[in-house]
GROMACS .gro file of C-alpha atoms in nm:
model
  360
    1MET     CA    1   5.647   6.783   7.573
    2THR     CA    2   5.687   6.812   7.198
    3GLN     CA    3   5.974   6.645   7.016
    4LEU     CA    4   6.134   6.986   6.951
    5ASN     CA    5   6.110   7.094   7.314
    6HIS     CA    6   6.238   6.757   7.428
    7GLU     CA    7   6.547   6.789   7.209
    8LYS     CA    8   6.605   7.143   7.331
    9PHE     CA    9   6.576   7.025   7.691
   10LEU     CA   10   6.829   6.746   7.630
   11LYS     CA   11   7.075   6.993   7.476
   12ILE     CA   12   7.042   7.225   7.775
   13LEU     CA   13   7.084   6.930   8.013
   14ALA     CA   14   7.393   6.807   7.827
   15ARG     CA   15   7.547   7.152   7.833
   16LEU     CA   16   7.465   7.189   8.200
   17LEU     CA   17   7.623   6.856   8.294
   18LYS     CA   18   7.932   6.938   8.091
   19ASN     CA   19   7.964   7.267   8.276
   20ILE     CA   20   7.925   7.099   8.616
   21SER     CA   21   8.127   6.778   8.588
   22CYS     CA   22   8.483   6.709   8.478
   23GLY     CA   23   8.466   6.334   8.534
   24ASN     CA   24   8.695   6.342   8.838
   25ASN     CA   25   8.488   6.279   9.151
   26GLN     CA   26   8.724   6.461   9.386
   27ILE     CA   27   8.726   6.778   9.178
   28ASP     CA   28   8.352   6.757   9.115
   29GLU     CA   29   8.282   6.737   9.488
   30ILE     CA   30   8.498   7.042   9.564
   31ILE     CA   31   8.330   7.245   9.288
   32LYS     CA   32   7.979   7.142   9.396
   33ALA     CA   33   8.060   7.218   9.760
   34SER     CA   34   8.183   7.567   9.667
   35GLN     CA   35   7.857   7.632   9.482
   36ARG     CA   36   7.643   7.499   9.767
   37ASN     CA   37   7.826   7.721  10.016
   38SER     CA   38   7.820   8.030   9.794
   39ILE     CA   39   7.703   8.353   9.955
   40ASP     CA   40   7.786   8.606   9.683
   41ASP     CA   41   7.818   8.597   9.304
   42ASP     CA   42   8.198   8.569   9.307
   43ASP     CA   43   8.271   8.316   9.580
   44PHE     CA   44   8.235   7.982   9.401
   45LEU     CA   45   8.430   7.763   9.158
   46GLU     CA   46   8.324   7.601   8.834
   47TRP     CA   47   8.460   7.352   8.582
   48ILE     CA   48   8.590   7.532   8.271
   49GLU     CA   49   8.621   7.322   7.958
   50PHE     CA   50   8.958   7.349   7.784
   51ASP     CA   51   8.791   7.430   7.451
   52LYS     CA   52   8.645   7.743   7.612
   53LEU     CA   53   9.000   7.881   7.642
   54MET     CA   54   9.213   8.008   7.353
   55ASN     CA   55   9.518   8.220   7.263
   56PHE     CA   56   9.743   8.087   7.538
   57LYS     CA   57  10.053   8.298   7.609
   58TYR     CA   58  10.334   8.180   7.832
   59ILE     CA   59  10.403   8.403   8.135
   60SER     CA   60  10.639   8.219   8.369
   61ARG     CA   61  10.754   7.886   8.508
   62GLY     CA   62  10.781   7.788   8.875
   63GLY     CA   63  10.869   7.487   9.084
   64ILE     CA   64  10.526   7.329   9.054
   65GLY     CA   65  10.421   7.425   8.702
   66GLU     CA   66  10.369   7.697   8.444
   67ILE     CA   67  10.153   8.008   8.421
   68TYR     CA   68   9.979   8.126   8.104
   69SER     CA   69   9.738   8.399   8.008
   70ALA     CA   70   9.448   8.301   7.782
   71ILE     CA   71   9.115   8.425   7.653
   72TRP     CA   72   8.805   8.274   7.812
   73LYS     CA   73   8.535   8.274   7.543
   74ASP     CA   74   8.236   8.283   7.778
   75GLY     CA   75   8.386   8.471   8.069
   76PRO     CA   76   8.273   8.425   8.430
   77PRO     CA   77   7.905   8.382   8.521
   78LYS     CA   78   7.721   8.675   8.671
   79SER     CA   79   7.576   8.465   8.952
   80VAL     CA   80   7.592   8.117   9.104
   81ASP     CA   81   7.243   8.034   8.972
   82ILE     CA   82   7.265   7.715   8.770
   83PHE     CA   83   7.091   7.857   8.461
   84ASP     CA   84   7.272   8.192   8.483
   85ARG     CA   85   7.593   7.996   8.455
   86LEU     CA   86   7.469   7.876   8.116
   87TYR     CA   87   7.335   8.195   7.964
   88ASN     CA   88   7.413   8.500   8.178
   89ARG     CA   89   7.789   8.546   8.158
   90GLU     CA   90   8.023   8.844   8.132
   91GLY     CA   91   8.161   8.747   7.792
   92LYS     CA   92   8.508   8.715   7.647
   93CYS     CA   93   8.787   8.814   7.885
   94ILE     CA   94   9.156   8.755   7.957
   95ILE     CA   95   9.234   8.513   8.240
   96VAL     CA   96   9.539   8.344   8.392
   97VAL     CA   97   9.584   7.967   8.417
   98LYS     CA   98   9.829   7.811   8.661
   99TYR     CA   99   9.904   7.459   8.536
  100PHE     CA  100  10.051   7.197   8.770
  101LYS     CA  101  10.308   6.933   8.680
  102ASN     CA  102  10.158   6.673   8.913
  103ASN     CA  103   9.810   6.608   9.046
  104LYS     CA  104   9.912   6.600   9.413
  105GLU     CA  105  10.030   6.963   9.406
  106PHE     CA  106   9.716   7.061   9.215
  107PHE     CA  107   9.476   6.896   9.461
  108ASN     CA  108   9.661   7.040   9.760
  109GLU     CA  109   9.626   7.392   9.623
  110LEU     CA  110   9.266   7.344   9.508
  111ILE     CA  111   9.159   7.230   9.854
  112LYS     CA  112   9.332   7.530  10.016
  113ILE     CA  113   9.166   7.766   9.767
  114TYR     CA  114   8.824   7.613   9.837
  115LYS     CA  115   8.870   7.647  10.213
  116MET     CA  116   8.995   8.004  10.174
  117ILE     CA  117   8.697   8.108   9.961
  118VAL     CA  118   8.443   7.954  10.199
  119ALA     CA  119   8.610   8.090  10.515
  120CYS     CA  120   8.657   8.446  10.384
  121SER     CA  121   8.311   8.461  10.228
  122ARG     CA  122   8.152   8.361  10.558
  123ALA     CA  123   8.369   8.603  10.757
  124SER     CA  124   8.404   8.942  10.589
  125GLY     CA  125   8.436   8.886  10.215
  126LEU     CA  126   8.700   8.844   9.944
  127GLU     CA  127   8.796   9.203   9.864
  128ASN     CA  128   9.160   9.251   9.759
  129LEU     CA  129   9.209   8.877   9.719
  130THR     CA  130   9.274   8.753   9.365
  131ARG     CA  131   8.952   8.603   9.228
  132ILE     CA  132   8.967   8.233   9.146
  133TYR     CA  133   8.720   8.130   8.875
  134GLY     CA  134   8.762   7.755   8.874
  135VAL     CA  135   8.944   7.457   8.731
  136THR     CA  136   9.040   7.335   8.384
  137ARG     CA  137   9.249   7.058   8.229
  138ASN     CA  138   9.480   7.080   7.930
  139ASP     CA  139   9.352   6.826   7.677
  140GLU     CA  140   9.699   6.792   7.525
  141ASN     CA  141   9.900   6.690   7.834
  142GLU     CA  142   9.614   6.632   8.083
  143ASN     CA  143   9.763   6.873   8.336
  144TYR     CA  144   9.509   7.038   8.566
  145GLY     CA  145   9.508   7.413   8.612
  146ILE     CA  146   9.361   7.682   8.836
  147VAL     CA  147   9.185   7.960   8.641
  148MET     CA  148   9.201   8.306   8.796
  149LYS     CA  149   9.143   8.671   8.719
  150TYR     CA  150   9.398   8.846   8.497
  151LEU     CA  151   9.546   9.156   8.660
  152ASN     CA  152   9.699   9.374   8.394
  153SER     CA  153  10.008   9.515   8.568
  154GLY     CA  154  10.152   9.189   8.697
  155SER     CA  155  10.316   9.147   9.035
  156LEU     CA  156  10.386   9.433   9.275
  157GLU     CA  157  10.758   9.376   9.221
  158LYS     CA  158  10.715   9.417   8.844
  159TYR     CA  159  10.485   9.716   8.886
  160LEU     CA  160  10.740   9.898   9.101
  161GLU     CA  161  11.020   9.822   8.857
  162ASP     CA  162  10.818   9.935   8.553
  163ASN     CA  163  10.673  10.251   8.708
  164TRP     CA  164  10.927  10.363   8.965
  165GLU     CA  165  11.003  10.699   8.804
  166ILE     CA  166  10.637  10.806   8.805
  167ILE     CA  167  10.473  10.625   9.097
  168THR     CA  168  10.362  10.865   9.371
  169TRP     CA  169  10.341  10.806   9.743
  170LYS     CA  170   9.964  10.830   9.701
  171LYS     CA  171   9.972  10.520   9.481
  172LYS     CA  172  10.217  10.343   9.711
  173LEU     CA  173   9.990  10.402  10.010
  174GLY     CA  174   9.689  10.279   9.812
  175ILE     CA  175   9.864   9.954   9.719
  176LEU     CA  176   9.973   9.894  10.078
  177LYS     CA  177   9.621   9.974  10.200
  178ASP     CA  178   9.480   9.718   9.955
  179THR     CA  179   9.737   9.459  10.064
  180ALA     CA  180   9.660   9.519  10.432
  181HIS     CA  181   9.288   9.491  10.351
  182GLY     CA  182   9.334   9.157  10.174
  183LEU     CA  183   9.547   9.029  10.462
  184LEU     CA  184   9.280   9.145  10.707
  185LYS     CA  185   9.019   8.943  10.516
  186LEU     CA  186   9.234   8.631  10.554
  187HIS     CA  187   9.310   8.692  10.921
  188ASP     CA  188   8.945   8.771  11.001
  189ALA     CA  189   8.861   8.429  10.858
  190GLY     CA  190   9.119   8.264  11.084
  191LEU     CA  191   9.360   8.206  10.796
  192ILE     CA  192   9.734   8.255  10.759
  193HIS     CA  193   9.869   8.339  10.413
  194GLY     CA  194  10.207   8.180  10.474
  195ASP     CA  195  10.393   8.313  10.169
  196LEU     CA  196  10.349   8.690  10.153
  197HIS     CA  197  10.593   8.883   9.932
  198THR     CA  198  10.590   9.127   9.641
  199ARG     CA  199  10.565   8.857   9.373
  200ASN     CA  200  10.244   8.724   9.532
  201ILE     CA  201  10.072   9.063   9.532
  202MET     CA  202   9.917   9.140   9.196
  203ILE     CA  203   9.831   9.483   9.056
  204SER     CA  204   9.540   9.588   8.836
  205THR     CA  205   9.572   9.934   8.683
  206ASN     CA  206   9.272  10.141   8.583
  207LEU     CA  207   9.331  10.233   8.218
  208TYR     CA  208   9.149  10.566   8.260
  209ASP     CA  209   9.356  10.722   8.539
  210GLN     CA  210   9.632  10.460   8.589
  211HIS     CA  211   9.520  10.407   8.948
  212PRO     CA  212   9.664  10.076   9.080
  213THR     CA  213   9.471   9.829   9.296
  214GLY     CA  214   9.648   9.553   9.486
  215TYR     CA  215   9.532   9.193   9.532
  216ILE     CA  216   9.691   8.918   9.737
  217GLY     CA  217   9.735   8.594   9.542
  218ASP     CA  218   9.902   8.251   9.554
  219PHE     CA  219   9.712   8.068   9.827
  220GLY     CA  220   9.918   7.748   9.808
  221LEU     CA  221  10.031   7.778  10.172
  222CYS     CA  222   9.716   7.947  10.302
  223ARG     CA  223   9.552   7.753  10.584
  224THR     CA  224   9.360   7.779  10.908
  225ASP     CA  225   9.625   7.634  11.138
  226GLU     CA  226   9.987   7.711  11.216
  227SER     CA  227  10.138   7.393  11.075
  228ILE     CA  228  10.313   7.549  10.774
  229ASP     CA  229  10.646   7.378  10.726
  230SER     CA  230  10.912   7.650  10.713
  231LYS     CA  231  11.114   7.428  10.476
  232GLN     CA  232  10.853   7.513  10.210
  233LEU     CA  233  10.952   7.879  10.239
  234ARG     CA  234  11.326   7.856  10.177
  235ASN     CA  235  11.306   8.045   9.849
  236VAL     CA  236  11.164   8.356  10.019
  237ILE     CA  237  11.397   8.383  10.318
  238PRO     CA  238  11.415   8.767  10.291
  239TYR     CA  239  11.047   8.783  10.392
  240MET     CA  240  11.063   8.513  10.661
  241ALA     CA  241  11.019   8.609  11.026
  242PRO     CA  242  11.310   8.514  11.255
  243GLU     CA  243  11.097   8.278  11.463
  244LEU     CA  244  11.036   8.064  11.154
  245LEU     CA  245  11.410   8.031  11.101
  246SER     CA  246  11.428   7.908  11.461
  247GLY     CA  247  11.175   7.634  11.389
  248GLU     CA  248  10.868   7.793  11.550
  249LYS     CA  249  10.520   7.755  11.405
  250TYR     CA  250  10.382   8.003  11.156
  251THR     CA  251  10.134   8.257  11.297
  252LYS     CA  252   9.956   8.568  11.174
  253LYS     CA  253  10.244   8.768  11.320
  254ALA     CA  254  10.478   8.610  11.063
  255ASP     CA  255  10.251   8.750  10.790
  256ILE     CA  256  10.288   9.092  10.956
  257TYR     CA  257  10.667   9.056  10.948
  258SER     CA  258  10.649   8.987  10.574
  259PHE     CA  259  10.430   9.295  10.532
  260GLY     CA  260  10.708   9.506  10.685
  261LEU     CA  261  10.952   9.385  10.418
  262ILE     CA  262  10.690   9.465  10.153
  263MET     CA  263  10.671   9.818  10.296
  264TYR     CA  264  11.049   9.841  10.258
  265GLN     CA  265  11.039   9.730   9.894
  266VAL     CA  266  10.753   9.969   9.812
  267ALA     CA  267  10.951  10.259   9.963
  268THR     CA  268  11.284  10.172   9.799
  269ASN     CA  269  11.208   9.959   9.490
  270THR     CA  270  11.479   9.725   9.617
  271ARG     CA  271  11.447   9.361   9.717
  272PRO     CA  272  11.544   9.307  10.081
  273ASP     CA  273  11.803   9.045   9.982
  274ARG     CA  274  11.979   9.255   9.719
  275TYR     CA  275  12.316   9.248   9.894
  276ARG     CA  276  12.295   8.897  10.034
  277HIS     CA  277  12.376   8.628   9.778
  278TYR     CA  278  12.397   8.336  10.021
  279LYS     CA  279  12.086   8.216  10.203
  280ARG     CA  280  12.281   8.108  10.512
  281ASP     CA  281  12.426   8.459  10.558
  282LEU     CA  282  12.084   8.615  10.506
  283ALA     CA  283  11.917   8.382  10.757
  284ASN     CA  284  12.185   8.461  11.017
  285ASP     CA  285  12.138   8.834  10.959
  286ILE     CA  286  11.763   8.802  11.016
  287LEU     CA  287  11.810   8.596  11.333
  288ASN     CA  288  12.059   8.856  11.463
  289GLY     CA  289  11.811   9.139  11.418
  290ARG     CA  290  11.963   9.288  11.104
  291ARG     CA  291  11.731   9.447  10.851
  292PRO     CA  292  11.778   9.617  10.513
  293GLY     CA  293  11.951   9.953  10.528
  294PHE     CA  294  11.809  10.267  10.367
  295VAL     CA  295  11.849  10.642  10.342
  296ARG     CA  296  11.676  10.800  10.644
  297ASP     CA  297  11.496  11.078  10.452
  298LEU     CA  298  11.359  10.841  10.191
  299MET     CA  299  11.033  10.793  10.382
  300PRO     CA  300  10.837  10.979  10.651
  301ARG     CA  301  10.928  10.890  11.009
  302CYS     CA  302  10.576  10.760  11.079
  303TYR     CA  303  10.609  10.516  10.786
  304GLU     CA  304  10.953  10.406  10.900
  305ASN     CA  305  10.831  10.345  11.255
  306LEU     CA  306  10.541  10.130  11.137
  307MET     CA  307  10.771   9.933  10.907
  308ARG     CA  308  11.013   9.869  11.195
  309ASN     CA  309  10.729   9.759  11.420
  310CYS     CA  310  10.620   9.507  11.156
  311TRP     CA  311  10.966   9.351  11.128
  312ASN     CA  312  11.037   9.358  11.503
  313ASN     CA  313  11.228   9.049  11.618
  314GLU     CA  314  10.973   9.006  11.898
  315LYS     CA  315  10.651   8.892  11.733
  316ARG     CA  316  10.432   9.016  12.020
  317SER     CA  317  10.549   9.370  11.943
  318ARG     CA  318  10.428   9.361  11.583
  319PRO     CA  319  10.101   9.546  11.507
  320LYS     CA  320   9.769   9.379  11.442
  321THR     CA  321   9.637   9.357  11.088
  322GLU     CA  322   9.348   9.590  11.178
  323THR     CA  323   9.599   9.852  11.291
  324LEU     CA  324   9.788   9.830  10.962
  325TYR     CA  325   9.475   9.869  10.753
  326ALA     CA  326   9.342  10.160  10.960
  327LYS     CA  327   9.675  10.343  10.942
  328PHE     CA  328   9.704  10.316  10.562
  329CYS     CA  329   9.341  10.425  10.523
  330GLU     CA  330   9.421  10.732  10.735
  331TRP     CA  331   9.742  10.816  10.547
  332GLU     CA  332   9.579  10.778  10.207
  333GLU     CA  333   9.269  10.978  10.303
  334ASN     CA  334   9.475  11.267  10.444
  335TYR     CA  335   9.737  11.262  10.168
  336TYR     CA  336   9.647  11.605  10.032
  337GLU     CA  337   9.616  11.773  10.371
  338LEU     CA  338   9.872  12.043  10.448
  339ASN     CA  339  10.009  11.844  10.741
  340SER     CA  340  10.037  11.515  10.550
  341PRO     CA  341  10.379  11.358  10.616
  342PHE     CA  342  10.385  11.213  10.261
  343LYS     CA  343  10.286  11.497  10.035
  344ASN     CA  344  10.624  11.660   9.980
  345PHE     CA  345  10.846  11.354   9.951
  346ARG     CA  346  11.058  11.347   9.640
  347LEU     CA  347  11.040  11.058   9.393
  348GLN     CA  348  11.376  10.892   9.379
  349ARG     CA  349  11.537  10.555   9.341
  350ILE     CA  350  11.793  10.477   9.608
  351GLU     CA  351  12.089  10.247   9.636
  352PRO     CA  352  12.059  10.105   9.989
  353SER     CA  353  12.362  10.040  10.203
  354GLY     CA  354  12.286   9.672  10.252
  355TYR     CA  355  12.189   9.498  10.574
  356CYS     CA  356  12.261   9.708  10.882
  357ASN     CA  357  12.295   9.587  11.238
  358GLY     CA  358  12.006   9.705  11.452
  359TYR     CA  359  11.796  10.012  11.376
  360VAL     CA  360  11.947  10.266  11.138
   0.00000   0.00000   0.00000
């Protein structure tokens, strides 16, 4: 090997090692394991150097940290191949970084993300689940962050609020189909999401025809067992199944209950807790079988019936995830048929009557 080739080889090796290792053994092992277990070109994690990110813009702050958008200079790799990760990349793109205030919260979420990626990839894939690119660390404050795909229309809640006057039932059905599909991917892999609501569903809008696509995100409570502590969910009581408020374990059926409340919000553009300012009152309402009220002709009867089945007090009566996905596929596919129950529904924003006792 000539001196020139030797120097070139050392530069490539140095760049490769920098791309693989962050210096923290625990993180390195998780990243390497994700790459060893990779099946497709988008189901692995990598270490992303902080100097590869620029133009940070603050988005929001939560209980465990802060979220920023940024520009990733290199962009994601086109495959898991070790040399492709050096030279064959998608190029500059916008991403989102979720920074954590303490390392314990960060490691807990990183481990859950790793397990989710491996389990879903081995089962039926990662479609309609927010893509996680990898891990970075802020050189200024040494906080670790999760780097994920930027979805240009924000959360489902924000999308509904921003587009309510123009969003059609066709788009609503598509978003719910995507959400059901993402949930099916998790459930097929034996996973429970554990925190499903409209702020954890992200929307990407096609700039050409404004078609929205939904992705489930925030996998901090996602796991393979039923040992989710309901105390961790107190901030999202409106979406919590009654059995959780009674101290029962979390199951896939609790995710289905949450989906029913998402259906309500998509149909009404109204949060299910709008008229309940005190969590204790809201929890009692849920336990007593009360659900958000609404105008009866706001949605087709078939949609209303499915929504009610999802939020049934008896978890065994709630539909399976496969049933949800199949039904939304059918409704979306037949949307323009003459007998479609959705085609002629007016676009309107309602003022619901609050929580009503029993079925209304």
